[in-house]
Amino acid sequence: MKKLKSIIFLPLVLIVLSSCSLRMSDNGDLDGNWQLTAVDTVATGGVRQMKESGTFWAFQFDMLQLRNGINIIDMRFNHDGDALIVNDPYIDDRPTGDQKLEDVEQLRPFGINALEEHFYVRCLDSEQMILESEKLILYFRRF
């Protein structure tokens, strides 16, 4: 009887384990939570310190979440080598439903100046990230 139970039990366990799959993100060092620490204006070279602003970018799979204590905005992103494109912004509002963001002014506090923004990835490792757009250079630390 014990042998019969183990013969039935083992295939059942294998079937259950093979039907479960964990989806893993393959964004490398980009994945995770990043604090915006400084913004450099390309045209003037002026630098604004941002550590105290509490502005964060969080990457996972193909989603980017922007948070600053006032707003939460969800976006899609595509990272390919030294190019990062962020687009398709929505205001995160779970109780009433996410609203498509049409006004770029709500993205400016996060260092984004277009509804679809293209960044050059100047630096990305396990501790820091530097992104450059047409107008700004954004400095981040992993948080």
Coordinates of N, CA and C in Angstrom, one line a residue:
M1 N 0.8 -1.2 0.0 CA 0.0 0.0 0.0 C 0.9 1.3 0.0
K2 N 2.0 1.2 0.8 CA 2.9 2.4 0.8 C 3.5 2.6 -0.5
K3 N 3.9 1.6 -1.2 CA 4.5 1.7 -2.5 C 3.5 2.2 -3.5
L4 N 2.2 1.8 -3.4 CA 1.2 2.3 -4.3 C 1.0 3.8 -4.1
K5 N 0.9 4.3 -2.8 CA 0.7 5.7 -2.5 C 1.9 6.5 -3.1
S6 N 3.1 6.0 -2.9 CA 4.3 6.8 -3.4 C 4.3 6.8 -5.0
I7 N 3.8 5.8 -5.6 CA 3.7 5.8 -7.1 C 2.7 6.8 -7.6
I8 N 1.6 6.9 -6.9 CA 0.6 7.9 -7.2 C 1.0 9.3 -6.8
F9 N 1.6 9.5 -5.6 CA 2.0 10.8 -5.1 C 3.1 11.5 -5.9
L10 N 4.1 10.7 -6.3 CA 5.3 11.3 -7.0 C 4.9 12.0 -8.3
P11 N 4.1 11.3 -9.2 CA 3.7 12.0 -10.4 C 2.8 13.2 -10.2
L12 N 2.0 13.1 -9.1 CA 1.1 14.2 -8.8 C 1.9 15.4 -8.4
V13 N 2.9 15.2 -7.6 CA 3.8 16.3 -7.1 C 4.6 16.9 -8.3
L14 N 5.1 16.1 -9.2 CA 5.8 16.5 -10.4 C 4.8 17.4 -11.3
I15 N 3.6 17.0 -11.5 CA 2.7 17.7 -12.3 C 2.4 19.1 -11.7
V16 N 2.2 19.1 -10.4 CA 1.9 20.4 -9.7 C 3.1 21.3 -9.8
L17 N 4.3 20.8 -9.6 CA 5.5 21.6 -9.6 C 5.7 22.1 -11.0
S18 N 5.5 21.3 -12.0 CA 5.8 21.7 -13.4 C 4.7 22.7 -13.9
S19 N 3.5 22.8 -13.3 CA 2.5 23.7 -13.7 C 2.7 25.1 -13.1
C20 N 3.5 25.2 -12.1 CA 3.8 26.5 -11.5 C 5.0 27.0 -12.1
S21 N 5.0 28.3 -12.4 CA 6.2 28.9 -12.9 C 6.3 30.3 -12.3
L22 N 7.4 30.7 -12.0 CA 7.7 32.0 -11.5 C 8.2 32.9 -12.6
R23 N 7.5 34.0 -12.8 CA 7.9 35.0 -13.8 C 9.1 35.9 -13.2
M24 N 10.2 35.8 -13.9 CA 11.3 36.6 -13.4 C 11.6 37.8 -14.3
S25 N 11.9 38.9 -13.7 CA 12.2 40.1 -14.5 C 13.7 40.0 -14.9
D26 N 14.0 40.4 -16.2 CA 15.3 40.3 -16.7 C 15.9 41.7 -17.0
N27 N 15.6 42.7 -16.1 CA 16.1 44.0 -16.3 C 17.5 44.3 -15.7
G28 N 18.1 43.3 -15.1 CA 19.4 43.4 -14.5 C 19.4 44.5 -13.4
D29 N 20.5 45.4 -13.5 CA 20.6 46.4 -12.4 C 19.5 47.4 -12.4
L30 N 18.8 47.5 -13.5 CA 17.7 48.5 -13.5 C 16.6 48.2 -12.5
D31 N 16.2 46.9 -12.4 CA 15.2 46.6 -11.5 C 15.4 47.1 -10.1
G32 N 14.3 47.6 -9.4 CA 14.4 48.0 -8.1 C 13.9 49.4 -7.9
N33 N 14.2 49.9 -6.7 CA 13.8 51.2 -6.3 C 15.0 52.2 -6.3
W34 N 14.8 53.4 -7.0 CA 15.8 54.3 -7.2 C 15.3 55.7 -6.7
Q35 N 16.2 56.4 -5.9 CA 15.9 57.7 -5.4 C 16.5 58.7 -6.3
L36 N 15.7 59.7 -6.7 CA 16.3 60.8 -7.5 C 17.0 61.7 -6.6
T37 N 18.3 61.9 -6.8 CA 19.2 62.7 -5.8 C 19.5 64.0 -6.4
A38 N 19.6 64.2 -7.7 CA 20.0 65.5 -8.3 C 19.5 65.6 -9.7
V39 N 19.2 66.8 -10.2 CA 18.8 67.1 -11.5 C 19.7 68.1 -12.1
D40 N 20.4 67.9 -13.2 CA 21.3 68.8 -13.9 C 20.6 69.3 -15.1
T41 N 20.5 70.6 -15.3 CA 19.9 71.1 -16.5 C 21.0 71.2 -17.6
V42 N 20.8 70.5 -18.7 CA 21.8 70.4 -19.8 C 22.1 71.8 -20.3
A43 N 21.1 72.6 -20.6 CA 21.4 73.9 -21.2 C 22.2 74.9 -20.3
T44 N 22.0 74.9 -19.0 CA 22.7 75.8 -18.2 C 23.7 75.2 -17.3
G45 N 23.7 73.9 -17.1 CA 24.6 73.2 -16.2 C 24.2 73.4 -14.7
G46 N 23.1 74.0 -14.5 CA 22.6 74.2 -13.1 C 22.2 72.9 -12.5
V47 N 22.5 72.7 -11.2 CA 22.2 71.4 -10.5 C 21.2 71.7 -9.4
R48 N 20.2 70.9 -9.3 CA 19.2 71.0 -8.2 C 19.3 69.7 -7.4
Q49 N 19.6 69.8 -6.1 CA 19.6 68.6 -5.2 C 18.2 68.2 -4.9
M50 N 18.0 66.9 -5.0 CA 16.6 66.3 -4.9 C 16.4 65.3 -3.8
K51 N 17.5 65.0 -3.0 CA 17.3 64.0 -2.0 C 16.2 64.2 -1.0
E52 N 16.0 65.5 -0.7 CA 14.9 65.8 0.3 C 13.5 65.8 -0.3
S53 N 13.4 65.7 -1.6 CA 12.1 65.7 -2.3 C 11.3 64.4 -2.1
G54 N 12.1 63.3 -1.8 CA 11.4 62.0 -1.7 C 10.9 61.5 -3.0
T55 N 11.6 61.8 -4.1 CA 11.1 61.3 -5.4 C 11.8 60.0 -5.8
F56 N 11.0 59.0 -6.1 CA 11.5 57.7 -6.4 C 10.9 57.2 -7.7
W57 N 11.8 56.4 -8.4 CA 11.4 55.6 -9.6 C 11.6 54.1 -9.2
A58 N 10.6 53.3 -9.5 CA 10.7 51.9 -9.2 C 10.4 51.1 -10.5
F59 N 11.4 50.2 -10.9 CA 11.3 49.4 -12.1 C 11.0 48.0 -11.7
Q60 N 10.1 47.3 -12.4 CA 9.9 45.9 -12.3 C 9.2 45.4 -13.6
F61 N 9.7 44.3 -14.2 CA 9.2 43.8 -15.5 C 9.2 45.0 -16.5
D62 N 8.1 45.4 -17.0 CA 8.0 46.5 -18.0 C 7.3 47.7 -17.4
M63 N 7.2 47.7 -16.1 CA 6.4 48.8 -15.4 C 7.4 49.7 -14.6
L64 N 7.1 51.0 -14.7 CA 7.8 52.0 -13.9 C 6.8 52.7 -13.0
Q65 N 7.1 52.8 -11.7 CA 6.2 53.5 -10.9 C 7.0 54.7 -10.3
L66 N 6.4 55.9 -10.5 CA 7.0 57.2 -10.0 C 6.2 57.6 -8.7
R67 N 7.0 57.9 -7.7 CA 6.3 58.4 -6.4 C 7.1 59.6 -5.9
N68 N 6.3 60.5 -5.3 CA 7.0 61.7 -4.7 C 6.3 62.1 -3.4
G69 N 5.4 61.3 -2.8 CA 4.7 61.7 -1.6 C 3.4 62.4 -1.9
I70 N 3.3 62.9 -3.1 CA 2.0 63.6 -3.5 C 1.3 62.7 -4.6
N71 N 2.0 62.3 -5.6 CA 1.5 61.5 -6.7 C 2.2 60.2 -6.8
I72 N 1.4 59.3 -7.4 CA 1.9 58.0 -7.8 C 1.5 57.9 -9.3
I73 N 2.5 57.7 -10.2 CA 2.2 57.6 -11.6 C 2.9 56.3 -12.1
D74 N 2.1 55.5 -12.8 CA 2.6 54.3 -13.4 C 2.8 54.5 -14.9
M75 N 3.9 53.9 -15.4 CA 4.3 54.1 -16.8 C 4.8 52.7 -17.3
R76 N 4.9 52.6 -18.6 CA 5.6 51.5 -19.2 C 7.0 52.0 -19.5
F77 N 7.9 51.1 -19.7 CA 9.3 51.4 -20.1 C 9.9 50.3 -21.0
N78 N 10.9 50.7 -21.8 CA 11.6 49.8 -22.6 C 13.1 50.2 -22.4
H79 N 13.9 49.2 -21.9 CA 15.3 49.4 -21.7 C 16.1 48.5 -22.6
D80 N 16.9 49.1 -23.5 CA 17.7 48.3 -24.4 C 19.1 48.9 -24.5
G81 N 20.0 48.3 -23.9 CA 21.4 48.8 -23.9 C 21.5 50.1 -23.2
D82 N 21.9 51.1 -23.9 CA 22.0 52.5 -23.3 C 20.8 53.4 -23.6
A83 N 19.7 52.8 -24.0 CA 18.5 53.5 -24.2 C 17.4 53.1 -23.3
L84 N 16.7 54.1 -22.7 CA 15.6 53.9 -21.9 C 14.4 54.8 -22.4
I85 N 13.3 54.2 -22.7 CA 12.2 55.0 -23.1 C 11.0 54.7 -22.1
V86 N 10.5 55.8 -21.6 CA 9.3 55.7 -20.7 C 8.1 56.3 -21.4
N87 N 7.0 55.7 -21.2 CA 5.8 56.2 -21.9 C 4.5 55.6 -21.3
D88 N 3.4 56.0 -21.8 CA 2.0 55.5 -21.4 C 1.8 55.8 -19.9
P89 N 1.8 57.0 -19.5 CA 1.6 57.3 -18.1 C 0.1 57.3 -17.6
Y90 N -0.1 56.7 -16.4 CA -1.4 56.7 -15.8 C -1.2 57.2 -14.3
I91 N -2.2 58.0 -13.9 CA -2.2 58.3 -12.5 C -2.8 57.1 -11.7
D92 N -2.0 56.7 -10.7 CA -2.4 55.5 -9.9 C -3.5 55.9 -9.0
D93 N -4.7 55.3 -9.2 CA -5.9 55.6 -8.4 C -6.7 54.4 -8.3
R94 N -6.3 53.5 -7.4 CA -6.9 52.2 -7.3 C -8.4 52.3 -6.9
P95 N -8.8 53.2 -6.0 CA -10.3 53.2 -5.6 C -11.2 53.5 -6.7
T96 N -10.8 54.5 -7.6 CA -11.7 54.9 -8.7 C -11.3 54.5 -10.0
G97 N -10.1 53.9 -10.2 CA -9.6 53.5 -11.5 C -8.5 54.4 -12.0
D98 N -7.5 53.8 -12.5 CA -6.3 54.6 -13.0 C -6.8 55.5 -14.1
Q99 N -6.3 56.7 -14.2 CA -6.6 57.7 -15.2 C -5.4 57.9 -16.1
K100 N -5.6 57.9 -17.4 CA -4.5 58.2 -18.4 C -4.1 59.6 -18.2
L101 N -2.8 59.8 -18.1 CA -2.3 61.1 -17.9 C -2.0 61.8 -19.2
E102 N -2.6 63.0 -19.4 CA -2.5 63.7 -20.6 C -1.6 65.0 -20.5
D103 N -1.4 65.4 -19.2 CA -0.7 66.7 -18.9 C 0.7 66.4 -18.5
V104 N 1.7 66.7 -19.3 CA 3.1 66.5 -19.0 C 3.6 67.2 -17.7
E105 N 2.8 68.3 -17.3 CA 3.2 69.0 -16.1 C 3.3 68.1 -14.9
Q106 N 2.5 67.1 -14.8 CA 2.5 66.2 -13.7 C 3.7 65.3 -13.7
L107 N 4.4 65.2 -14.8 CA 5.6 64.3 -14.9 C 6.9 65.1 -14.6
R108 N 6.8 66.4 -14.7 CA 8.0 67.3 -14.6 C 8.7 67.1 -13.2
P109 N 8.0 67.0 -12.1 CA 8.6 66.9 -10.8 C 9.5 65.6 -10.7
F110 N 9.3 64.6 -11.7 CA 10.0 63.4 -11.7 C 11.2 63.5 -12.7
G111 N 11.4 64.6 -13.4 CA 12.4 64.8 -14.3 C 12.1 64.3 -15.7
I112 N 10.8 64.2 -16.0 CA 10.3 63.7 -17.3 C 9.5 64.9 -17.9
N113 N 9.9 65.2 -19.2 CA 9.4 66.4 -19.8 C 8.5 66.1 -21.1
A114 N 8.1 64.8 -21.2 CA 7.3 64.4 -22.4 C 6.5 63.2 -22.0
L115 N 5.4 63.0 -22.6 CA 4.5 61.8 -22.3 C 5.3 60.6 -22.8
E116 N 6.1 60.7 -23.8 CA 7.1 59.6 -24.1 C 8.5 60.2 -24.1
E117 N 9.3 59.9 -23.1 CA 10.6 60.5 -22.9 C 11.7 59.4 -23.2
H118 N 12.7 59.9 -24.0 CA 13.8 59.0 -24.3 C 15.0 59.5 -23.5
F119 N 15.7 58.5 -22.8 CA 16.8 58.8 -22.0 C 18.0 58.0 -22.6
Y120 N 19.2 58.6 -22.5 CA 20.4 57.9 -22.7 C 20.9 57.4 -21.3
V121 N 21.2 56.2 -21.1 CA 21.7 55.6 -19.9 C 23.2 55.8 -19.8
R122 N 23.6 56.9 -19.1 CA 25.1 57.2 -18.9 C 25.8 56.3 -18.0
C123 N 25.0 55.8 -16.9 CA 25.6 54.9 -15.9 C 24.5 54.1 -15.3
L124 N 24.7 52.8 -15.2 CA 23.8 52.0 -14.5 C 24.6 50.8 -13.9
D125 N 24.6 50.8 -12.6 CA 25.2 49.6 -11.9 C 24.3 49.4 -10.6
S126 N 24.8 48.6 -9.7 CA 24.0 48.1 -8.6 C 23.8 49.3 -7.5
E127 N 24.5 50.4 -7.7 CA 24.4 51.5 -6.7 C 23.9 52.8 -7.3
Q128 N 24.2 53.1 -8.6 CA 23.8 54.4 -9.1 C 23.3 54.2 -10.5
M129 N 22.5 55.2 -10.9 CA 22.0 55.3 -12.3 C 22.0 56.8 -12.7
I130 N 22.5 57.1 -13.9 CA 22.5 58.4 -14.4 C 21.8 58.4 -15.8
L131 N 20.7 59.1 -15.9 CA 19.9 59.2 -17.2 C 20.0 60.6 -17.8
E132 N 20.2 60.6 -19.1 CA 20.2 61.9 -19.8 C 19.2 62.0 -20.8
S133 N 18.3 63.1 -20.7 CA 17.3 63.3 -21.8 C 17.8 64.5 -22.5
E134 N 17.0 65.0 -23.4 CA 17.3 66.2 -24.2 C 17.6 67.4 -23.3
K135 N 16.9 67.5 -22.2 CA 16.9 68.7 -21.4 C 17.6 68.5 -20.0
L136 N 17.6 67.3 -19.5 CA 18.0 67.1 -18.1 C 19.0 65.9 -18.0
I137 N 19.8 65.9 -16.9 CA 20.5 64.7 -16.5 C 20.0 64.4 -15.1
L138 N 19.6 63.2 -14.9 CA 19.0 62.7 -13.7 C 20.0 61.8 -13.0
Y139 N 20.2 62.1 -11.7 CA 21.1 61.2 -10.9 C 20.3 60.5 -9.8
F140 N 20.5 59.2 -9.8 CA 19.8 58.3 -8.8 C 20.7 57.5 -8.0
R141 N 20.3 57.1 -6.8 CA 21.0 56.1 -6.0 C 20.0 55.0 -5.7
R142 N 20.5 53.8 -5.7 CA 19.6 52.6 -5.3 C 19.1 52.8 -3.9
F143 N 17.9 52.6 -3.7 CA 17.3 52.8 -2.3 C 16.7 51.5 -1.8

